[in-house]
């Protein structure tokens, strides 16, 4: 029997996708071979990757001056790969720090900055911040000459989400966003960004795949000589993400997820459900009389990742044990912030949130 | 109906492995969730990765002073990652060039060498070589002070395999081998190497996973400050390959392959079948009266990848078309060398080679 899986990633996938993947395992569409066994340069896999790319572009409403790359290494690899490709000699990259992941991106960029001869700086967020609100920044904080300004538009650990209305005005400085944990959960205007990237293992598919969406003018500039081809956006784009063998099966599963999303009505339809799911859970927390608590300011609360605390932290092991018995798993909070966390990605059905909220209400009543 | 798949990679997988993966897809061992959906830090996936590691160590007879890492980016990433980690300032890395892949490794290392302040050089093989034999080298060609000597012990494109008897004596210079296309196909003494790596998509599992086996003393030295943590062997080892989310499903499938290999009797048993498979195909080629031709010197012929030419290259499209009708696919040679190629990895049953040889004999008779 399937349980309700609130994991922050790798995360629940649509049952229809998993069923299809199981059915195709030994023989994809009469080819006599499974997707995992196909040459990445053969016609069958070419169809798979092209369809995945086209469906993703369609879901995002992607303008034709953007390219989609399928890479490896997760978002973490992009933390280094981005400055290696785009931080210029004597250049500057600015990082808006809204939680643990944007802080990691800044740190990784700082490590490779000396290679490029550029530098990086934080424009908002500091080590004392508890990341319970969107950062306060004025437009003056941004250098219009910056090589780029980096954001993490949904912070998986701190449960902080930045919607488009809160994006900074950086004038000519191009925006880059790590959207790993909320891509495809709501309509987004990709034109606001020069580049967007996402580790697949939350809203897209299996781990081991990174989706990169990049404006084509960024691919025209040749990166430094010392940059390995595998890490060069320009070279990867020129080879259609096939400089070497890509993670073929992960791309195929992502493609099934894209088809599933289209069948659900696309990202606008997903957003309606995601708003409802998040509203149910935050209401349960806020109406618990302090038994549960989420400290994030309401306009910054993530629809995807909902961290919350118990007034009595000693009850956490019991909560997790009873939740597991009720078929609700992966509710433990990230070790750096403690407490509990429920991730409500696209593939998590609203039924799961209803069961969780009923469980939480009952647990609060019996333990308060 | 399944076909016989001679792809050089991604390549055929054991049917038993695919069947198990399909069965587990929605619910792994009663957890109520599929492997793709599991948190990489949870207890279920921990069991999966630890068992994969233990089974691989067992299959290789790995001494306890070696570590196994599960990384991303394929062998190609290692072409850059190795010198970034191990090529010292004013250091030297020597590359034995036996075919296309060792040549690529040398080229990629040359690109990043300026970052480290070291240099790289070829000890054997040059651009005029047709890579039809193992390179001639004397022990004097090797610098005992070299940071490492790199080899590709099986060249997938040129069909050249180096067995342990042909390994150079490099004195104190540590050996590193790209074993992507023949790891686990025969017993190997890992003690001969400081490091061995392999892209998974040939003899191990799905693409998107790289297996790295490294002597632990190599993990004690701290790499340069500018090296991204994700690319540091030391940091990856300290985090047990979990610095960020690893390619969990690929690791799980690799683990199923390791269990399948153990059930077959391990690498010694695989070697016996692999010798027989290769002998069948080479005999067919050599006894075709020149209709088919493999130009590799007999002591250098790969058991895994058998490239061959037709005396009349104009027959190739017909050969491929008839082969496909006979249920034999992916026999086209690599574009850089032309002709045909059959890859005979562990998961390819000997029955496939018998059918191929019968087909080739019949084709030669009717077209000679």
PDB file of N, CA, C and O in Angstrom, chain A residues 1-3 5 10-11 13 18 25-26 32-33 36-38 40 72-73 76-77 80 111-112 201 207-208 225-230 244-246 248-249, chain B residues 1-3 5 10-11 13 18 25-26 32-33 36-38 40 72-73 76-77 80 111-112 201 207-208 225-230 244-246 248-249:
ATOM      1  N   UNK A   1       0.825  -1.203   0.000  1.00  0.00           N
ATOM      2  CA  UNK A   1       0.000   0.000   0.000  1.00  0.00           C
ATOM      3  C   UNK A   1       0.864   1.259   0.000  1.00  0.00           C
ATOM      4  O   UNK A   1       1.851   1.348   0.719  1.00  0.00           O
ATOM      5  N   UNK A   2       0.495   2.222  -0.830  1.00  0.00           N
ATOM      6  CA  UNK A   2       1.245   3.469  -0.904  1.00  0.00           C
ATOM      7  C   UNK A   2       0.963   4.320   0.336  1.00  0.00           C
ATOM      8  O   UNK A   2      -0.155   4.361   0.841  1.00  0.00           O
ATOM      9  N   UNK A   3       2.019   5.010   0.798  1.00  0.00           N
ATOM     10  CA  UNK A   3       1.843   5.944   1.902  1.00  0.00           C
ATOM     11  C   UNK A   3       1.818   7.368   1.338  1.00  0.00           C
ATOM     12  O   UNK A   3       2.068   7.576   0.159  1.00  0.00           O
ATOM     13  N   UNK A   5       3.764  10.658   1.165  1.00  0.00           N
ATOM     14  CA  UNK A   5       5.190  10.920   1.318  1.00  0.00           C
ATOM     15  C   UNK A   5       5.456  12.422   1.214  1.00  0.00           C
ATOM     16  O   UNK A   5       5.351  13.008   0.145  1.00  0.00           O
ATOM     17  N   UNK A  10      14.735  13.551  -2.669  1.00  0.00           N
ATOM     18  CA  UNK A  10      13.782  13.050  -3.662  1.00  0.00           C
ATOM     19  C   UNK A  10      12.392  12.893  -3.058  1.00  0.00           C
ATOM     20  O   UNK A  10      12.258  12.550  -1.889  1.00  0.00           O
ATOM     21  N   UNK A  11      11.387  13.138  -3.891  1.00  0.00           N
ATOM     22  CA  UNK A  11      10.030  13.309  -3.393  1.00  0.00           C
ATOM     23  C   UNK A  11       9.042  12.456  -4.184  1.00  0.00           C
ATOM     24  O   UNK A  11       9.386  11.852  -5.196  1.00  0.00           O
ATOM     25  N   UNK A  13       6.355  10.978  -6.584  1.00  0.00           N
ATOM     26  CA  UNK A  13       6.086  11.149  -8.017  1.00  0.00           C
ATOM     27  C   UNK A  13       4.665  10.692  -8.305  1.00  0.00           C
ATOM     28  O   UNK A  13       4.100   9.892  -7.556  1.00  0.00           O
ATOM     29  N   UNK A  18       4.905   6.513 -12.406  1.00  0.00           N
ATOM     30  CA  UNK A  18       5.621   5.320 -11.953  1.00  0.00           C
ATOM     31  C   UNK A  18       5.075   4.073 -12.643  1.00  0.00           C
ATOM     32  O   UNK A  18       5.832   3.178 -13.032  1.00  0.00           O
ATOM     33  N   UNK A  25       9.543  -0.812 -18.724  1.00  0.00           N
ATOM     34  CA  UNK A  25      10.899  -1.127 -18.255  1.00  0.00           C
ATOM     35  C   UNK A  25      11.665  -2.077 -19.181  1.00  0.00           C
ATOM     36  O   UNK A  25      12.855  -1.892 -19.424  1.00  0.00           O
ATOM     37  N   UNK A  26      11.019  -3.102 -19.691  1.00  0.00           N
ATOM     38  CA  UNK A  26      11.725  -4.065 -20.546  1.00  0.00           C
ATOM     39  C   UNK A  26      11.531  -3.789 -22.032  1.00  0.00           C
ATOM     40  O   UNK A  26      12.233  -4.370 -22.868  1.00  0.00           O
ATOM     41  N   UNK A  32      11.656  -3.279 -28.174  1.00  0.00           N
ATOM     42  CA  UNK A  32      12.310  -4.496 -27.700  1.00  0.00           C
ATOM     43  C   UNK A  32      13.418  -4.232 -26.704  1.00  0.00           C
ATOM     44  O   UNK A  32      14.178  -5.134 -26.342  1.00  0.00           O
ATOM     45  N   UNK A  33      13.491  -2.994 -26.240  1.00  0.00           N
ATOM     46  CA  UNK A  33      14.533  -2.649 -25.276  1.00  0.00           C
ATOM     47  C   UNK A  33      13.999  -1.577 -24.318  1.00  0.00           C
ATOM     48  O   UNK A  33      13.118  -0.792 -24.697  1.00  0.00           O
ATOM     49  N   UNK A  36      16.464   2.510 -20.247  1.00  0.00           N
ATOM     50  CA  UNK A  36      17.784   2.516 -19.605  1.00  0.00           C
ATOM     51  C   UNK A  36      18.863   1.889 -20.470  1.00  0.00           C
ATOM     52  O   UNK A  36      20.042   2.114 -20.251  1.00  0.00           O
ATOM     53  N   UNK A  37      18.438   1.058 -21.427  1.00  0.00           N
ATOM     54  CA  UNK A  37      19.390   0.280 -22.236  1.00  0.00           C
ATOM     55  C   UNK A  37      19.634   0.906 -23.606  1.00  0.00           C
ATOM     56  O   UNK A  37      20.367   0.361 -24.422  1.00  0.00           O
ATOM     57  N   UNK A  38      18.975   2.040 -23.866  1.00  0.00           N
ATOM     58  CA  UNK A  38      19.060   2.643 -25.200  1.00  0.00           C
ATOM     59  C   UNK A  38      20.290   3.503 -25.365  1.00  0.00           C
ATOM     60  O   UNK A  38      20.596   4.320 -24.494  1.00  0.00           O
ATOM     61  N   UNK A  40      22.105   6.690 -26.191  1.00  0.00           N
ATOM     62  CA  UNK A  40      21.606   8.069 -26.111  1.00  0.00           C
ATOM     63  C   UNK A  40      21.625   8.739 -27.482  1.00  0.00           C
ATOM     64  O   UNK A  40      21.040   9.796 -27.649  1.00  0.00           O
ATOM     65  N   UNK A  72      23.842  17.276 -15.171  1.00  0.00           N
ATOM     66  CA  UNK A  72      23.974  16.451 -13.967  1.00  0.00           C
ATOM     67  C   UNK A  72      24.513  17.297 -12.804  1.00  0.00           C
ATOM     68  O   UNK A  72      24.852  18.447 -12.974  1.00  0.00           O
ATOM     69  N   UNK A  73      24.580  16.696 -11.633  1.00  0.00           N
ATOM     70  CA  UNK A  73      25.236  17.342 -10.502  1.00  0.00           C
ATOM     71  C   UNK A  73      24.323  18.118  -9.561  1.00  0.00           C
ATOM     72  O   UNK A  73      24.782  18.626  -8.541  1.00  0.00           O
ATOM     73  N   UNK A  76      23.474  22.009  -6.625  1.00  0.00           N
ATOM     74  CA  UNK A  76      24.763  22.291  -5.991  1.00  0.00           C
ATOM     75  C   UNK A  76      25.866  22.486  -7.029  1.00  0.00           C
ATOM     76  O   UNK A  76      26.732  23.344  -6.875  1.00  0.00           O
ATOM     77  N   UNK A  77      25.847  21.701  -8.087  1.00  0.00           N
ATOM     78  CA  UNK A  77      26.867  21.898  -9.119  1.00  0.00           C
ATOM     79  C   UNK A  77      26.724  23.278  -9.760  1.00  0.00           C
ATOM     80  O   UNK A  77      27.713  23.930 -10.079  1.00  0.00           O
ATOM     81  N   UNK A  80      28.594  26.343  -8.350  1.00  0.00           N
ATOM     82  CA  UNK A  80      29.957  26.616  -8.826  1.00  0.00           C
ATOM     83  C   UNK A  80      29.999  26.900 -10.322  1.00  0.00           C
ATOM     84  O   UNK A  80      30.765  27.733 -10.789  1.00  0.00           O
ATOM     85  N   UNK A 111      34.115  30.526  -3.422  1.00  0.00           N
ATOM     86  CA  UNK A 111      35.250  29.602  -3.522  1.00  0.00           C
ATOM     87  C   UNK A 111      35.903  29.635  -4.912  1.00  0.00           C
ATOM     88  O   UNK A 111      37.120  29.548  -5.030  1.00  0.00           O
ATOM     89  N   UNK A 112      35.093  29.746  -5.950  1.00  0.00           N
ATOM     90  CA  UNK A 112      35.671  29.719  -7.303  1.00  0.00           C
ATOM     91  C   UNK A 112      35.942  31.117  -7.869  1.00  0.00           C
ATOM     92  O   UNK A 112      36.590  31.247  -8.912  1.00  0.00           O
ATOM     93  N   UNK A 201      14.767  16.516  -8.474  1.00  0.00           N
ATOM     94  CA  UNK A 201      14.195  15.553  -7.532  1.00  0.00           C
ATOM     95  C   UNK A 201      13.092  16.091  -6.616  1.00  0.00           C
ATOM     96  O   UNK A 201      12.798  15.508  -5.589  1.00  0.00           O
ATOM     97  N   UNK A 207      16.362  12.134  -8.929  1.00  0.00           N
ATOM     98  CA  UNK A 207      17.615  12.836  -8.673  1.00  0.00           C
ATOM     99  C   UNK A 207      18.647  12.420  -9.715  1.00  0.00           C
ATOM    100  O   UNK A 207      18.539  11.365 -10.343  1.00  0.00           O
ATOM    101  N   UNK A 208      19.661  13.270  -9.885  1.00  0.00           N
ATOM    102  CA  UNK A 208      20.703  12.990 -10.875  1.00  0.00           C
ATOM    103  C   UNK A 208      20.489  13.748 -12.170  1.00  0.00           C
ATOM    104  O   UNK A 208      21.243  13.587 -13.121  1.00  0.00           O
ATOM    105  N   UNK A 225      39.234  29.640 -20.933  1.00  0.00           N
ATOM    106  CA  UNK A 225      39.923  28.477 -21.516  1.00  0.00           C
ATOM    107  C   UNK A 225      40.014  27.289 -20.575  1.00  0.00           C
ATOM    108  O   UNK A 225      40.023  26.149 -21.012  1.00  0.00           O
ATOM    109  N   UNK A 226      40.163  27.570 -19.295  1.00  0.00           N
ATOM    110  CA  UNK A 226      40.412  26.487 -18.341  1.00  0.00           C
ATOM    111  C   UNK A 226      39.128  25.741 -17.960  1.00  0.00           C
ATOM    112  O   UNK A 226      39.176  24.733 -17.265  1.00  0.00           O
ATOM    113  N   UNK A 227      37.980  26.234 -18.395  1.00  0.00           N
ATOM    114  CA  UNK A 227      36.720  25.610 -17.973  1.00  0.00           C
ATOM    115  C   UNK A 227      36.515  24.277 -18.696  1.00  0.00           C
ATOM    116  O   UNK A 227      36.501  24.230 -19.929  1.00  0.00           O
ATOM    117  N   UNK A 228      36.368  23.176 -17.949  1.00  0.00           N
ATOM    118  CA  UNK A 228      36.108  21.894 -18.616  1.00  0.00           C
ATOM    119  C   UNK A 228      34.865  21.984 -19.510  1.00  0.00           C
ATOM    120  O   UNK A 228      33.873  22.614 -19.124  1.00  0.00           O
ATOM    121  N   UNK A 229      34.943  21.377 -20.682  1.00  0.00           N
ATOM    122  CA  UNK A 229      33.810  21.415 -21.622  1.00  0.00           C
ATOM    123  C   UNK A 229      32.511  20.987 -20.955  1.00  0.00           C
ATOM    124  O   UNK A 229      31.445  21.536 -21.220  1.00  0.00           O
ATOM    125  N   UNK A 230      32.611  19.983 -20.089  1.00  0.00           N
ATOM    126  CA  UNK A 230      31.413  19.435 -19.459  1.00  0.00           C
ATOM    127  C   UNK A 230      30.702  20.498 -18.610  1.00  0.00           C
ATOM    128  O   UNK A 230      29.491  20.418 -18.394  1.00  0.00           O
ATOM    129  N   UNK A 244      28.501  14.293 -23.411  1.00  0.00           N
ATOM    130  CA  UNK A 244      28.734  12.885 -23.054  1.00  0.00           C
ATOM    131  C   UNK A 244      27.367  12.272 -22.744  1.00  0.00           C
ATOM    132  O   UNK A 244      26.334  12.903 -22.969  1.00  0.00           O
ATOM    133  N   UNK A 245      27.352  11.045 -22.248  1.00  0.00           N
ATOM    134  CA  UNK A 245      26.079  10.367 -22.041  1.00  0.00           C
ATOM    135  C   UNK A 245      25.262  11.077 -20.966  1.00  0.00           C
ATOM    136  O   UNK A 245      25.707  11.165 -19.823  1.00  0.00           O
ATOM    137  N   UNK A 246      24.092  11.568 -21.280  1.00  0.00           N
ATOM    138  CA  UNK A 246      23.271  12.227 -20.261  1.00  0.00           C
ATOM    139  C   UNK A 246      22.555  11.171 -19.399  1.00  0.00           C
ATOM    140  O   UNK A 246      22.573   9.983 -19.726  1.00  0.00           O
ATOM    141  N   UNK A 248      19.948   9.318 -19.019  1.00  0.00           N
ATOM    142  CA  UNK A 248      18.850   9.059 -19.956  1.00  0.00           C
ATOM    143  C   UNK A 248      17.546   8.680 -19.259  1.00  0.00           C
ATOM    144  O   UNK A 248      16.480   9.183 -19.615  1.00  0.00           O
ATOM    145  N   UNK A 249      17.620   7.778 -18.290  1.00  0.00           N
ATOM    146  CA  UNK A 249      16.387   7.317 -17.652  1.00  0.00           C
ATOM    147  C   UNK A 249      15.726   8.443 -16.857  1.00  0.00           C
ATOM    148  O   UNK A 249      14.502   8.589 -16.865  1.00  0.00           O
TER     149      UNK A 249
ATOM    150  N   UNK B   1       8.470  -8.132 -27.606  1.00  0.00           N
ATOM    151  CA  UNK B   1       9.560  -9.119 -27.598  1.00  0.00           C
ATOM    152  C   UNK B   1      10.914  -8.417 -27.481  1.00  0.00           C
ATOM    153  O   UNK B   1      11.156  -7.433 -28.168  1.00  0.00           O
ATOM    154  N   UNK B   2      11.769  -8.918 -26.611  1.00  0.00           N
ATOM    155  CA  UNK B   2      13.078  -8.318 -26.425  1.00  0.00           C
ATOM    156  C   UNK B   2      13.967  -8.623 -27.629  1.00  0.00           C
ATOM    157  O   UNK B   2      13.910  -9.702 -28.211  1.00  0.00           O
ATOM    158  N   UNK B   3      14.810  -7.634 -27.975  1.00  0.00           N
ATOM    159  CA  UNK B   3      15.786  -7.853 -29.038  1.00  0.00           C
ATOM    160  C   UNK B   3      17.157  -8.083 -28.398  1.00  0.00           C
ATOM    161  O   UNK B   3      17.322  -7.919 -27.191  1.00  0.00           O
ATOM    162  N   UNK B   5      20.627  -6.556 -27.941  1.00  0.00           N
ATOM    163  CA  UNK B   5      21.061  -5.164 -27.983  1.00  0.00           C
ATOM    164  C   UNK B   5      22.581  -5.089 -27.784  1.00  0.00           C
ATOM    165  O   UNK B   5      23.075  -5.336 -26.690  1.00  0.00           O
ATOM    166  N   UNK B  10      24.546   3.760 -23.312  1.00  0.00           N
ATOM    167  CA  UNK B  10      23.881   2.841 -22.402  1.00  0.00           C
ATOM    168  C   UNK B  10      23.600   1.503 -23.079  1.00  0.00           C
ATOM    169  O   UNK B  10      23.312   1.473 -24.263  1.00  0.00           O
ATOM    170  N   UNK B  11      23.681   0.447 -22.301  1.00  0.00           N
ATOM    171  CA  UNK B  11      23.720  -0.896 -22.864  1.00  0.00           C
ATOM    172  C   UNK B  11      22.711  -1.811 -22.183  1.00  0.00           C
ATOM    173  O   UNK B  11      22.093  -1.451 -21.178  1.00  0.00           O
ATOM    174  N   UNK B  13      20.768  -4.433 -20.032  1.00  0.00           N
ATOM    175  CA  UNK B  13      20.831  -4.791 -18.610  1.00  0.00           C
ATOM    176  C   UNK B  13      20.197  -6.165 -18.434  1.00  0.00           C
ATOM    177  O   UNK B  13      19.386  -6.591 -19.268  1.00  0.00           O
ATOM    178  N   UNK B  18      15.833  -5.653 -14.563  1.00  0.00           N
ATOM    179  CA  UNK B  18      14.756  -4.775 -15.037  1.00  0.00           C
ATOM    180  C   UNK B  18      13.415  -5.206 -14.450  1.00  0.00           C
ATOM    181  O   UNK B  18      12.596  -4.366 -14.057  1.00  0.00           O
ATOM    182  N   UNK B  25       8.739  -0.516  -8.386  1.00  0.00           N
ATOM    183  CA  UNK B  25       8.608   0.890  -8.796  1.00  0.00           C
ATOM    184  C   UNK B  25       7.700   1.713  -7.884  1.00  0.00           C
ATOM    185  O   UNK B  25       8.010   2.857  -7.560  1.00  0.00           O
ATOM    186  N   UNK B  26       6.577   1.150  -7.463  1.00  0.00           N
ATOM    187  CA  UNK B  26       5.656   1.923  -6.620  1.00  0.00           C
ATOM    188  C   UNK B  26       5.811   1.627  -5.131  1.00  0.00           C
ATOM    189  O   UNK B  26       5.271   2.355  -4.298  1.00  0.00           O
ATOM    190  N   UNK B  32       5.954   1.357   1.030  1.00  0.00           N
ATOM    191  CA  UNK B  32       4.846   2.181   0.550  1.00  0.00           C
ATOM    192  C   UNK B  32       5.292   3.299  -0.370  1.00  0.00           C
ATOM    193  O   UNK B  32       4.509   4.183  -0.724  1.00  0.00           O
ATOM    194  N   UNK B  33       6.554   3.262  -0.778  1.00  0.00           N
ATOM    195  CA  UNK B  33       7.093   4.301  -1.659  1.00  0.00           C
ATOM    196  C   UNK B  33       8.145   3.676  -2.571  1.00  0.00           C
ATOM    197  O   UNK B  33       8.791   2.697  -2.202  1.00  0.00           O
ATOM    198  N   UNK B  36      12.747   5.865  -6.277  1.00  0.00           N
ATOM    199  CA  UNK B  36      12.933   7.206  -6.839  1.00  0.00           C
ATOM    200  C   UNK B  36      12.378   8.296  -5.941  1.00  0.00           C
ATOM    201  O   UNK B  36      12.736   9.463  -6.083  1.00  0.00           O
ATOM    202  N   UNK B  37      11.451   7.934  -5.060  1.00  0.00           N
ATOM    203  CA  UNK B  37      10.744   8.907  -4.225  1.00  0.00           C
ATOM    204  C   UNK B  37      11.314   9.005  -2.815  1.00  0.00           C
ATOM    205  O   UNK B  37      10.810   9.763  -1.989  1.00  0.00           O
ATOM    206  N   UNK B  38      12.344   8.208  -2.550  1.00  0.00           N
ATOM    207  CA  UNK B  38      12.867   8.147  -1.178  1.00  0.00           C
ATOM    208  C   UNK B  38      13.857   9.252  -0.897  1.00  0.00           C
ATOM    209  O   UNK B  38      14.751   9.507  -1.702  1.00  0.00           O
ATOM    210  N   UNK B  40      17.186  10.624   0.202  1.00  0.00           N
ATOM    211  CA  UNK B  40      18.498   9.971   0.173  1.00  0.00           C
ATOM    212  C   UNK B  40      19.094   9.838   1.565  1.00  0.00           C
ATOM    213  O   UNK B  40      20.064   9.123   1.747  1.00  0.00           O
ATOM    214  N   UNK B  72      28.534  11.684 -10.109  1.00  0.00           N
ATOM    215  CA  UNK B  72      27.799  11.979 -11.342  1.00  0.00           C
ATOM    216  C   UNK B  72      28.770  12.481 -12.425  1.00  0.00           C
ATOM    217  O   UNK B  72      29.941  12.683 -12.172  1.00  0.00           O
ATOM    218  N   UNK B  73      28.247  12.663 -13.622  1.00  0.00           N
ATOM    219  CA  UNK B  73      29.029  13.308 -14.684  1.00  0.00           C
ATOM    220  C   UNK B  73      29.755  12.361 -15.623  1.00  0.00           C
ATOM    221  O   UNK B  73      30.390  12.815 -16.575  1.00  0.00           O
ATOM    222  N   UNK B  76      33.711  11.204 -18.384  1.00  0.00           N
ATOM    223  CA  UNK B  76      34.168  12.490 -18.926  1.00  0.00           C
ATOM    224  C   UNK B  76      34.419  13.505 -17.816  1.00  0.00           C
ATOM    225  O   UNK B  76      35.377  14.267 -17.874  1.00  0.00           O
ATOM    226  N   UNK B  77      33.570  13.518 -16.810  1.00  0.00           N
ATOM    227  CA  UNK B  77      33.824  14.452 -15.710  1.00  0.00           C
ATOM    228  C   UNK B  77      35.140  14.116 -15.004  1.00  0.00           C
ATOM    229  O   UNK B  77      35.885  15.006 -14.594  1.00  0.00           O
ATOM    230  N   UNK B  80      38.485  15.691 -16.141  1.00  0.00           N
ATOM    231  CA  UNK B  80      38.881  16.986 -15.582  1.00  0.00           C
ATOM    232  C   UNK B  80      39.077  16.919 -14.068  1.00  0.00           C
ATOM    233  O   UNK B  80      39.968  17.550 -13.513  1.00  0.00           O
ATOM    234  N   UNK B 111      43.567  20.931 -20.498  1.00  0.00           N
ATOM    235  CA  UNK B 111      42.774  22.155 -20.385  1.00  0.00           C
ATOM    236  C   UNK B 111      42.789  22.729 -18.953  1.00  0.00           C
ATOM    237  O   UNK B 111      42.821  23.940 -18.774  1.00  0.00           O
ATOM    238  N   UNK B 112      42.743  21.860 -17.956  1.00  0.00           N
ATOM    239  CA  UNK B 112      42.705  22.364 -16.574  1.00  0.00           C
ATOM    240  C   UNK B 112      44.085  22.442 -15.925  1.00  0.00           C
ATOM    241  O   UNK B 112      44.230  23.012 -14.838  1.00  0.00           O
ATOM    242  N   UNK B 201      27.136   3.139 -17.369  1.00  0.00           N
ATOM    243  CA  UNK B 201      26.171   2.735 -18.397  1.00  0.00           C
ATOM    244  C   UNK B 201      26.636   1.633 -19.345  1.00  0.00           C
ATOM    245  O   UNK B 201      26.070   1.465 -20.402  1.00  0.00           O
ATOM    246  N   UNK B 207      22.947   5.218 -17.060  1.00  0.00           N
ATOM    247  CA  UNK B 207      23.806   6.394 -17.195  1.00  0.00           C
ATOM    248  C   UNK B 207      23.449   7.405 -16.114  1.00  0.00           C
ATOM    249  O   UNK B 207      22.357   7.381 -15.556  1.00  0.00           O
ATOM    250  N   UNK B 208      24.401   8.294 -15.839  1.00  0.00           N
ATOM    251  CA  UNK B 208      24.179   9.303 -14.808  1.00  0.00           C
ATOM    252  C   UNK B 208      24.826   8.938 -13.485  1.00  0.00           C
ATOM    253  O   UNK B 208      24.703   9.667 -12.505  1.00  0.00           O
ATOM    254  N   UNK B 225      42.231  25.196  -2.795  1.00  0.00           N
ATOM    255  CA  UNK B 225      41.126  25.978  -2.222  1.00  0.00           C
ATOM    256  C   UNK B 225      40.003  26.258  -3.213  1.00  0.00           C
ATOM    257  O   UNK B 225      38.847  26.381  -2.829  1.00  0.00           O
ATOM    258  N   UNK B 226      40.371  26.442  -4.482  1.00  0.00           N
ATOM    259  CA  UNK B 226      39.374  26.855  -5.476  1.00  0.00           C
ATOM    260  C   UNK B 226      38.522  25.695  -5.974  1.00  0.00           C
ATOM    261  O   UNK B 226      37.568  25.908  -6.713  1.00  0.00           O
ATOM    262  N   UNK B 227      38.859  24.481  -5.568  1.00  0.00           N
ATOM    263  CA  UNK B 227      38.117  23.329  -6.100  1.00  0.00           C
ATOM    264  C   UNK B 227      36.730  23.250  -5.461  1.00  0.00           C
ATOM    265  O   UNK B 227      36.601  23.168  -4.243  1.00  0.00           O
ATOM    266  N   UNK B 228      35.658  23.266  -6.276  1.00  0.00           N
ATOM    267  CA  UNK B 228      34.320  23.118  -5.692  1.00  0.00           C
ATOM    268  C   UNK B 228      34.222  21.832  -4.870  1.00  0.00           C
ATOM    269  O   UNK B 228      34.757  20.797  -5.269  1.00  0.00           O
ATOM    270  N   UNK B 229      33.544  21.915  -3.732  1.00  0.00           N
ATOM    271  CA  UNK B 229      33.405  20.740  -2.866  1.00  0.00           C
ATOM    272  C   UNK B 229      32.868  19.535  -3.627  1.00  0.00           C
ATOM    273  O   UNK B 229      33.279  18.401  -3.399  1.00  0.00           O
ATOM    274  N   UNK B 230      31.938  19.800  -4.526  1.00  0.00           N
ATOM    275  CA  UNK B 230      31.298  18.704  -5.254  1.00  0.00           C
ATOM    276  C   UNK B 230      32.315  17.926  -6.090  1.00  0.00           C
ATOM    277  O   UNK B 230      32.111  16.749  -6.383  1.00  0.00           O
ATOM    278  N   UNK B 244      25.613  16.216  -1.763  1.00  0.00           N
ATOM    279  CA  UNK B 244      24.274  16.631  -2.184  1.00  0.00           C
ATOM    280  C   UNK B 244      23.525  15.367  -2.609  1.00  0.00           C
ATOM    281  O   UNK B 244      24.012  14.250  -2.398  1.00  0.00           O
ATOM    282  N   UNK B 245      22.338  15.525  -3.170  1.00  0.00           N
ATOM    283  CA  UNK B 245      21.530  14.348  -3.485  1.00  0.00           C
ATOM    284  C   UNK B 245      22.203  13.518  -4.582  1.00  0.00           C
ATOM    285  O   UNK B 245      22.413  14.019  -5.687  1.00  0.00           O
ATOM    286  N   UNK B 246      22.538  12.275  -4.302  1.00  0.00           N
ATOM    287  CA  UNK B 246      23.156  11.437  -5.332  1.00  0.00           C
ATOM    288  C   UNK B 246      22.079  10.905  -6.290  1.00  0.00           C
ATOM    289  O   UNK B 246      20.875  11.059  -6.032  1.00  0.00           O
ATOM    290  N   UNK B 248      19.946   8.570  -6.928  1.00  0.00           N
ATOM    291  CA  UNK B 248      19.524   7.454  -6.081  1.00  0.00           C
ATOM    292  C   UNK B 248      19.024   6.249  -6.881  1.00  0.00           C
ATOM    293  O   UNK B 248      19.377   5.117  -6.564  1.00  0.00           O
ATOM    294  N   UNK B 249      18.213   6.486  -7.885  1.00  0.00           N
ATOM    295  CA  UNK B 249      17.648   5.348  -8.617  1.00  0.00           C
ATOM    296  C   UNK B 249      18.747   4.605  -9.385  1.00  0.00           C
ATOM    297  O   UNK B 249      18.742   3.372  -9.440  1.00  0.00           O
TER     298      UNK B 249
END
